[in-house]
């Protein structure tokens, strides 16, 4: 089975893990299950997966630490976190360590499968890209390599999560275009759900923290108050650079 069709479930509840394995198997995916955080981390580092379903509360290493270590190892695999905690702060922490999305237990299988399909859609689209190199997107000292999924700032590599990279590339391909939060949810996450607009805000803030000299006065990703966000146009960047 190719990596594009392999999913890792890190979940210590046998009944839930078996249910997820069954439904994902019905979609044609090879599914592997790890019952604790240490084993899940080891498997995610040993072989490529299209997606990791990661429980927050796990024996040994918890889901936050597993996700943190995956990102430190520069594994770009999408991570969908499963959490029994409803506190907003816990969800934001999950996003901060590199999770791409989260679902709060109890959840419907239908909702979870919709989230899974949205994340896997990006993986499948990446795999379908032609082998020829797409030209790098250059904005002063910020350089984006869409096919390599790499970003450099002043010649130094910038480590982005999958969703941060997708957001940045979407903006950079259409400088000046204003995107509402709902549009960004639809185009990057693949679904529309008003209650998750804060997810966009969290990702934008973290992205700014990585590519902006002063995140409180961003050069690249500008806020359009009451509407959404846009990427600066070339003349704006030249003006800023001359200051």
PDB file of C-alpha atoms in Angstrom:
ATOM      1  CA  UNK A   1       0.000   0.000   0.000  1.00  0.00           C
ATOM      2  CA  UNK A   2       1.368   3.422  -0.928  1.00  0.00           C
ATOM      3  CA  UNK A   3       1.857   6.092   1.761  1.00  0.00           C
ATOM      4  CA  UNK A   4      -1.008   8.065   0.215  1.00  0.00           C
ATOM      5  CA  UNK A   5      -3.379   5.260   1.257  1.00  0.00           C
ATOM      6  CA  UNK A   6      -2.018   4.556   4.762  1.00  0.00           C
ATOM      7  CA  UNK A   7      -3.477   6.030   7.976  1.00  0.00           C
ATOM      8  CA  UNK A   8      -2.171   5.735  11.528  1.00  0.00           C
ATOM      9  CA  UNK A   9      -4.634   5.763  14.439  1.00  0.00           C
ATOM     10  CA  UNK A  10      -3.106   6.455  17.863  1.00  0.00           C
ATOM     11  CA  UNK A  11      -5.946   5.649  20.253  1.00  0.00           C
ATOM     12  CA  UNK A  12      -6.046   3.647  23.499  1.00  0.00           C
ATOM     13  CA  UNK A  13      -9.802   2.961  23.474  1.00  0.00           C
ATOM     14  CA  UNK A  14     -10.088  -0.390  21.624  1.00  0.00           C
ATOM     15  CA  UNK A  15     -13.753   0.028  20.667  1.00  0.00           C
ATOM     16  CA  UNK A  16     -13.196   3.474  19.136  1.00  0.00           C
ATOM     17  CA  UNK A  17      -9.993   2.416  17.387  1.00  0.00           C
ATOM     18  CA  UNK A  18     -11.772  -0.587  15.866  1.00  0.00           C
ATOM     19  CA  UNK A  19     -14.706   1.572  14.740  1.00  0.00           C
ATOM     20  CA  UNK A  20     -12.381   4.061  13.048  1.00  0.00           C
ATOM     21  CA  UNK A  21     -10.374   1.249  11.454  1.00  0.00           C
ATOM     22  CA  UNK A  22     -13.576  -0.232  10.020  1.00  0.00           C
ATOM     23  CA  UNK A  23     -14.853   2.995   8.485  1.00  0.00           C
ATOM     24  CA  UNK A  24     -11.483   4.049   7.091  1.00  0.00           C
ATOM     25  CA  UNK A  25     -10.961   0.561   5.691  1.00  0.00           C
ATOM     26  CA  UNK A  26     -14.301   0.867   3.902  1.00  0.00           C
ATOM     27  CA  UNK A  27     -12.899   3.967   2.190  1.00  0.00           C
ATOM     28  CA  UNK A  28     -10.002   1.906   0.862  1.00  0.00           C
ATOM     29  CA  UNK A  29      -7.310   2.961   3.322  1.00  0.00           C
ATOM     30  CA  UNK A  30      -4.737   0.749   4.979  1.00  0.00           C
ATOM     31  CA  UNK A  31      -5.099   1.415   8.697  1.00  0.00           C
ATOM     32  CA  UNK A  32      -2.555   0.825  11.448  1.00  0.00           C
ATOM     33  CA  UNK A  33      -3.392   1.242  15.137  1.00  0.00           C
ATOM     34  CA  UNK A  34      -1.048   2.174  17.992  1.00  0.00           C
ATOM     35  CA  UNK A  35      -2.402   1.928  21.542  1.00  0.00           C
ATOM     36  CA  UNK A  36      -0.083   4.420  23.248  1.00  0.00           C
ATOM     37  CA  UNK A  37       1.777   7.606  22.455  1.00  0.00           C
ATOM     38  CA  UNK A  38       5.286   6.165  22.399  1.00  0.00           C
ATOM     39  CA  UNK A  39       4.361   3.438  19.926  1.00  0.00           C
ATOM     40  CA  UNK A  40       2.422   5.907  17.795  1.00  0.00           C
ATOM     41  CA  UNK A  41       5.387   8.259  17.621  1.00  0.00           C
ATOM     42  CA  UNK A  42       7.748   5.432  16.696  1.00  0.00           C
ATOM     43  CA  UNK A  43       5.502   4.233  13.861  1.00  0.00           C
ATOM     44  CA  UNK A  44       4.931   7.766  12.528  1.00  0.00           C
ATOM     45  CA  UNK A  45       8.705   8.266  12.379  1.00  0.00           C
ATOM     46  CA  UNK A  46       9.399   4.849  10.851  1.00  0.00           C
ATOM     47  CA  UNK A  47       7.130   5.023   7.801  1.00  0.00           C
ATOM     48  CA  UNK A  48       5.181   7.660   5.863  1.00  0.00           C
ATOM     49  CA  UNK A  49       1.437   8.006   6.435  1.00  0.00           C
ATOM     50  CA  UNK A  50      -1.169  10.098   4.651  1.00  0.00           C
ATOM     51  CA  UNK A  51      -2.793  11.024   7.966  1.00  0.00           C
ATOM     52  CA  UNK A  52      -2.440  10.503  11.718  1.00  0.00           C
ATOM     53  CA  UNK A  53      -5.545  10.355  13.920  1.00  0.00           C
ATOM     54  CA  UNK A  54      -4.140  11.209  17.332  1.00  0.00           C
ATOM     55  CA  UNK A  55      -5.938  11.000  20.668  1.00  0.00           C
ATOM     56  CA  UNK A  56      -5.029  13.729  23.140  1.00  0.00           C
ATOM     57  CA  UNK A  57      -5.154  11.601  26.294  1.00  0.00           C
ATOM     58  CA  UNK A  58      -2.831   8.610  25.861  1.00  0.00           C
ATOM     59  CA  UNK A  59      -0.767   6.339  28.129  1.00  0.00           C
ATOM     60  CA  UNK A  60       2.867   7.387  28.276  1.00  0.00           C
ATOM     61  CA  UNK A  61       3.362  10.276  25.868  1.00  0.00           C
ATOM     62  CA  UNK A  62       0.187  12.300  25.450  1.00  0.00           C
ATOM     63  CA  UNK A  63      -1.066  13.423  22.059  1.00  0.00           C
ATOM     64  CA  UNK A  64       0.325  16.942  22.413  1.00  0.00           C
ATOM     65  CA  UNK A  65       3.842  15.627  22.982  1.00  0.00           C
ATOM     66  CA  UNK A  66       3.554  13.140  20.119  1.00  0.00           C
ATOM     67  CA  UNK A  67       2.469  15.917  17.755  1.00  0.00           C
ATOM     68  CA  UNK A  68       5.186  18.257  19.023  1.00  0.00           C
ATOM     69  CA  UNK A  69       7.898  15.656  18.399  1.00  0.00           C
ATOM     70  CA  UNK A  70       6.556  14.854  14.937  1.00  0.00           C
ATOM     71  CA  UNK A  71       6.833  18.508  13.987  1.00  0.00           C
ATOM     72  CA  UNK A  72      10.284  18.802  15.536  1.00  0.00           C
ATOM     73  CA  UNK A  73      11.303  15.882  13.316  1.00  0.00           C
ATOM     74  CA  UNK A  74       9.859  17.860  10.357  1.00  0.00           C
ATOM     75  CA  UNK A  75       7.202  15.283   9.544  1.00  0.00           C
ATOM     76  CA  UNK A  76       4.609  17.177   7.448  1.00  0.00           C
ATOM     77  CA  UNK A  77       1.924  14.469   7.806  1.00  0.00           C
ATOM     78  CA  UNK A  78      -1.513  15.952   8.565  1.00  0.00           C
ATOM     79  CA  UNK A  79      -2.590  15.365  12.182  1.00  0.00           C
ATOM     80  CA  UNK A  80      -6.227  15.220  13.231  1.00  0.00           C
ATOM     81  CA  UNK A  81      -6.434  15.348  17.013  1.00  0.00           C
ATOM     82  CA  UNK A  82      -9.188  13.583  18.945  1.00  0.00           C
ATOM     83  CA  UNK A  83      -9.898  15.161  22.310  1.00  0.00           C
ATOM     84  CA  UNK A  84     -12.385  14.604  25.108  1.00  0.00           C
ATOM     85  CA  UNK A  85     -11.622  18.093  26.378  1.00  0.00           C
ATOM     86  CA  UNK A  86     -13.993  20.854  25.348  1.00  0.00           C
ATOM     87  CA  UNK A  87     -11.931  23.691  26.822  1.00  0.00           C
ATOM     88  CA  UNK A  88     -10.981  26.155  24.096  1.00  0.00           C
ATOM     89  CA  UNK A  89      -7.497  26.577  25.519  1.00  0.00           C
ATOM     90  CA  UNK A  90      -6.701  22.891  25.092  1.00  0.00           C
ATOM     91  CA  UNK A  91      -7.776  22.994  21.472  1.00  0.00           C
ATOM     92  CA  UNK A  92      -5.613  26.026  20.762  1.00  0.00           C
ATOM     93  CA  UNK A  93      -2.636  24.289  22.385  1.00  0.00           C
ATOM     94  CA  UNK A  94      -3.204  21.357  20.027  1.00  0.00           C
ATOM     95  CA  UNK A  95      -3.057  23.705  17.061  1.00  0.00           C
ATOM     96  CA  UNK A  96      -0.017  25.454  18.491  1.00  0.00           C
ATOM     97  CA  UNK A  97       2.026  22.235  18.559  1.00  0.00           C
ATOM     98  CA  UNK A  98       1.159  21.523  14.927  1.00  0.00           C
ATOM     99  CA  UNK A  99      -2.171  19.693  14.753  1.00  0.00           C
ATOM    100  CA  UNK A 100      -4.079  20.484  11.545  1.00  0.00           C
ATOM    101  CA  UNK A 101      -7.539  19.983  12.979  1.00  0.00           C
ATOM    102  CA  UNK A 102      -9.314  18.536  15.995  1.00  0.00           C
ATOM    103  CA  UNK A 103     -12.581  16.810  16.818  1.00  0.00           C
ATOM    104  CA  UNK A 104     -14.103  16.810  20.299  1.00  0.00           C
ATOM    105  CA  UNK A 105     -15.458  13.564  21.727  1.00  0.00           C
ATOM    106  CA  UNK A 106     -18.162  12.426  21.546  1.00  0.00           C
ATOM    107  CA  UNK A 107     -18.354  12.965  17.801  1.00  0.00           C
ATOM    108  CA  UNK A 108     -20.376  11.444  14.999  1.00  0.00           C
ATOM    109  CA  UNK A 109     -18.541   9.130  12.635  1.00  0.00           C
ATOM    110  CA  UNK A 110     -20.007  11.126   9.757  1.00  0.00           C
ATOM    111  CA  UNK A 111     -18.431  14.351  11.042  1.00  0.00           C
ATOM    112  CA  UNK A 112     -15.086  12.679  11.615  1.00  0.00           C
ATOM    113  CA  UNK A 113     -15.031  11.114   8.148  1.00  0.00           C
ATOM    114  CA  UNK A 114     -15.770  14.535   6.629  1.00  0.00           C
ATOM    115  CA  UNK A 115     -12.750  15.968   8.442  1.00  0.00           C
ATOM    116  CA  UNK A 116     -10.608  13.031   7.389  1.00  0.00           C
ATOM    117  CA  UNK A 117     -11.594  13.404   3.732  1.00  0.00           C
ATOM    118  CA  UNK A 118     -10.831  17.133   3.854  1.00  0.00           C
ATOM    119  CA  UNK A 119      -7.298  16.529   5.134  1.00  0.00           C
ATOM    120  CA  UNK A 120      -6.664  13.611   2.789  1.00  0.00           C
ATOM    121  CA  UNK A 121      -7.836  15.650  -0.192  1.00  0.00           C
ATOM    122  CA  UNK A 122      -4.714  17.791   0.140  1.00  0.00           C
ATOM    123  CA  UNK A 123      -2.477  14.715   0.263  1.00  0.00           C
ATOM    124  CA  UNK A 124      -4.086  13.284  -2.866  1.00  0.00           C
ATOM    125  CA  UNK A 125      -3.821  16.609  -4.695  1.00  0.00           C
ATOM    126  CA  UNK A 126      -0.116  16.825  -3.820  1.00  0.00           C
ATOM    127  CA  UNK A 127       0.454  13.296  -5.131  1.00  0.00           C
ATOM    128  CA  UNK A 128      -1.293  14.204  -8.397  1.00  0.00           C
ATOM    129  CA  UNK A 129       0.941  17.201  -9.060  1.00  0.00           C
ATOM    130  CA  UNK A 130       3.005  16.945 -12.264  1.00  0.00           C
ATOM    131  CA  UNK A 131       6.675  16.095 -11.888  1.00  0.00           C
ATOM    132  CA  UNK A 132       7.854  19.376 -13.420  1.00  0.00           C
ATOM    133  CA  UNK A 133       9.043  22.027 -11.018  1.00  0.00           C
ATOM    134  CA  UNK A 134       6.617  24.844 -10.311  1.00  0.00           C
ATOM    135  CA  UNK A 135       8.332  28.198 -10.225  1.00  0.00           C
ATOM    136  CA  UNK A 136       9.121  29.493  -6.754  1.00  0.00           C
ATOM    137  CA  UNK A 137       7.039  32.373  -5.418  1.00  0.00           C
ATOM    138  CA  UNK A 138       9.357  35.203  -4.371  1.00  0.00           C
ATOM    139  CA  UNK A 139       8.469  38.186  -2.219  1.00  0.00           C
ATOM    140  CA  UNK A 140      11.667  39.925  -1.217  1.00  0.00           C
ATOM    141  CA  UNK A 141      13.423  37.703   1.308  1.00  0.00           C
ATOM    142  CA  UNK A 142      10.436  35.341   1.532  1.00  0.00           C
ATOM    143  CA  UNK A 143      10.597  32.443  -0.960  1.00  0.00           C
ATOM    144  CA  UNK A 144       7.935  29.734  -1.294  1.00  0.00           C
ATOM    145  CA  UNK A 145       8.528  26.471  -3.160  1.00  0.00           C
ATOM    146  CA  UNK A 146       5.025  25.029  -3.727  1.00  0.00           C
ATOM    147  CA  UNK A 147       6.002  21.562  -4.959  1.00  0.00           C
ATOM    148  CA  UNK A 148       8.758  21.031  -2.421  1.00  0.00           C
ATOM    149  CA  UNK A 149       6.482  22.496   0.262  1.00  0.00           C
ATOM    150  CA  UNK A 150       9.413  24.534   1.547  1.00  0.00           C
ATOM    151  CA  UNK A 151       9.680  28.135   2.656  1.00  0.00           C
ATOM    152  CA  UNK A 152      12.770  30.228   3.311  1.00  0.00           C
ATOM    153  CA  UNK A 153      13.082  33.653   4.887  1.00  0.00           C
ATOM    154  CA  UNK A 154      16.344  35.465   4.384  1.00  0.00           C
ATOM    155  CA  UNK A 155      17.828  32.195   3.157  1.00  0.00           C
ATOM    156  CA  UNK A 156      16.894  30.280   6.326  1.00  0.00           C
ATOM    157  CA  UNK A 157      14.333  27.472   6.265  1.00  0.00           C
ATOM    158  CA  UNK A 158      10.992  28.208   7.931  1.00  0.00           C
ATOM    159  CA  UNK A 159       9.265  25.229   9.529  1.00  0.00           C
ATOM    160  CA  UNK A 160       5.540  25.335   8.791  1.00  0.00           C
ATOM    161  CA  UNK A 161       2.781  22.868   9.531  1.00  0.00           C
ATOM    162  CA  UNK A 162       0.750  21.536   6.606  1.00  0.00           C
ATOM    163  CA  UNK A 163      -2.083  23.998   7.139  1.00  0.00           C
ATOM    164  CA  UNK A 164       0.261  26.951   7.645  1.00  0.00           C
ATOM    165  CA  UNK A 165       1.953  26.136   4.346  1.00  0.00           C
ATOM    166  CA  UNK A 166      -1.386  25.739   2.552  1.00  0.00           C
ATOM    167  CA  UNK A 167      -2.579  29.099   3.868  1.00  0.00           C
ATOM    168  CA  UNK A 168       0.622  30.883   2.906  1.00  0.00           C
ATOM    169  CA  UNK A 169       0.644  29.405  -0.602  1.00  0.00           C
ATOM    170  CA  UNK A 170      -3.011  30.266  -1.154  1.00  0.00           C
ATOM    171  CA  UNK A 171      -2.365  33.883  -0.188  1.00  0.00           C
ATOM    172  CA  UNK A 172       0.893  34.176  -2.135  1.00  0.00           C
ATOM    173  CA  UNK A 173      -0.629  32.909  -5.379  1.00  0.00           C
ATOM    174  CA  UNK A 174      -3.159  35.756  -5.365  1.00  0.00           C
ATOM    175  CA  UNK A 175      -1.577  38.877  -3.832  1.00  0.00           C
ATOM    176  CA  UNK A 176      -4.132  41.549  -3.062  1.00  0.00           C
ATOM    177  CA  UNK A 177      -7.131  39.236  -3.043  1.00  0.00           C
ATOM    178  CA  UNK A 178      -9.166  39.452   0.146  1.00  0.00           C
ATOM    179  CA  UNK A 179     -10.207  36.102   1.627  1.00  0.00           C
ATOM    180  CA  UNK A 180     -12.930  35.870   4.245  1.00  0.00           C
ATOM    181  CA  UNK A 181     -12.469  33.403   7.096  1.00  0.00           C
ATOM    182  CA  UNK A 182     -15.262  31.274   5.641  1.00  0.00           C
ATOM    183  CA  UNK A 183     -13.486  31.145   2.266  1.00  0.00           C
ATOM    184  CA  UNK A 184     -10.245  30.117   3.929  1.00  0.00           C
ATOM    185  CA  UNK A 185     -12.024  27.348   5.830  1.00  0.00           C
ATOM    186  CA  UNK A 186     -13.519  26.078   2.601  1.00  0.00           C
ATOM    187  CA  UNK A 187     -10.376  26.363   0.463  1.00  0.00           C
ATOM    188  CA  UNK A 188      -7.799  25.131   2.963  1.00  0.00           C
ATOM    189  CA  UNK A 189      -9.715  22.898   5.364  1.00  0.00           C
ATOM    190  CA  UNK A 190     -12.249  21.717   2.820  1.00  0.00           C
ATOM    191  CA  UNK A 191     -15.361  22.373   4.838  1.00  0.00           C
ATOM    192  CA  UNK A 192     -17.448  25.297   6.047  1.00  0.00           C
ATOM    193  CA  UNK A 193     -18.318  25.504   9.700  1.00  0.00           C
ATOM    194  CA  UNK A 194     -18.848  28.886  11.320  1.00  0.00           C
ATOM    195  CA  UNK A 195     -17.832  27.666  14.759  1.00  0.00           C
ATOM    196  CA  UNK A 196     -14.298  27.051  13.546  1.00  0.00           C
ATOM    197  CA  UNK A 197     -13.426  30.526  12.300  1.00  0.00           C
ATOM    198  CA  UNK A 198     -11.096  30.834  15.298  1.00  0.00           C
ATOM    199  CA  UNK A 199      -9.029  28.040  13.718  1.00  0.00           C
ATOM    200  CA  UNK A 200      -8.216  30.373  10.834  1.00  0.00           C
ATOM    201  CA  UNK A 201      -7.263  33.144  13.234  1.00  0.00           C
ATOM    202  CA  UNK A 202      -4.988  30.829  15.228  1.00  0.00           C
ATOM    203  CA  UNK A 203      -3.192  29.589  12.123  1.00  0.00           C
ATOM    204  CA  UNK A 204      -2.771  33.120  10.754  1.00  0.00           C
ATOM    205  CA  UNK A 205      -1.295  34.306  14.039  1.00  0.00           C
ATOM    206  CA  UNK A 206       1.182  31.429  14.197  1.00  0.00           C
ATOM    207  CA  UNK A 207       2.097  31.880  10.541  1.00  0.00           C
ATOM    208  CA  UNK A 208       2.779  35.570  11.097  1.00  0.00           C
ATOM    209  CA  UNK A 209       4.961  34.661  14.040  1.00  0.00           C
ATOM    210  CA  UNK A 210       7.156  32.629  11.703  1.00  0.00           C
ATOM    211  CA  UNK A 211       7.429  34.877   8.626  1.00  0.00           C
ATOM    212  CA  UNK A 212       6.950  38.435   9.876  1.00  0.00           C
ATOM    213  CA  UNK A 213       9.697  40.591  11.386  1.00  0.00           C
ATOM    214  CA  UNK A 214       7.023  42.242  13.527  1.00  0.00           C
ATOM    215  CA  UNK A 215       3.838  40.122  13.723  1.00  0.00           C
ATOM    216  CA  UNK A 216       1.963  43.091  15.209  1.00  0.00           C
ATOM    217  CA  UNK A 217       2.667  45.077  12.014  1.00  0.00           C
ATOM    218  CA  UNK A 218       2.739  42.367   9.321  1.00  0.00           C
ATOM    219  CA  UNK A 219       4.313  42.994   5.907  1.00  0.00           C
ATOM    220  CA  UNK A 220       2.942  39.943   4.149  1.00  0.00           C
ATOM    221  CA  UNK A 221      -0.409  38.817   5.542  1.00  0.00           C
ATOM    222  CA  UNK A 222      -2.582  41.876   6.114  1.00  0.00           C
ATOM    223  CA  UNK A 223      -5.845  42.038   8.039  1.00  0.00           C
ATOM    224  CA  UNK A 224      -8.827  43.552   6.251  1.00  0.00           C
ATOM    225  CA  UNK A 225     -10.955  44.557   9.201  1.00  0.00           C
ATOM    226  CA  UNK A 226     -14.481  43.202   9.156  1.00  0.00           C
ATOM    227  CA  UNK A 227     -13.742  41.030   6.105  1.00  0.00           C
ATOM    228  CA  UNK A 228     -10.713  38.751   6.427  1.00  0.00           C
ATOM    229  CA  UNK A 229      -7.111  38.668   5.220  1.00  0.00           C
ATOM    230  CA  UNK A 230      -5.044  39.342   2.114  1.00  0.00           C
ATOM    231  CA  UNK A 231      -1.427  38.989   0.966  1.00  0.00           C
ATOM    232  CA  UNK A 232       0.454  42.233   0.292  1.00  0.00           C
ATOM    233  CA  UNK A 233       0.946  43.250  -3.338  1.00  0.00           C
ATOM    234  CA  UNK A 234       4.429  43.773  -4.781  1.00  0.00           C
ATOM    235  CA  UNK A 235       4.364  47.570  -4.596  1.00  0.00           C
ATOM    236  CA  UNK A 236       3.421  47.446  -0.907  1.00  0.00           C
ATOM    237  CA  UNK A 237       6.345  45.164  -0.127  1.00  0.00           C
ATOM    238  CA  UNK A 238       8.741  47.442  -2.040  1.00  0.00           C
ATOM    239  CA  UNK A 239       7.436  50.446  -0.100  1.00  0.00           C
ATOM    240  CA  UNK A 240       7.825  48.648   3.228  1.00  0.00           C
ATOM    241  CA  UNK A 241      11.320  47.518   2.361  1.00  0.00           C
ATOM    242  CA  UNK A 242      12.343  51.070   1.577  1.00  0.00           C
ATOM    243  CA  UNK A 243      11.325  52.327   4.999  1.00  0.00           C
TER     244      UNK A 243
END
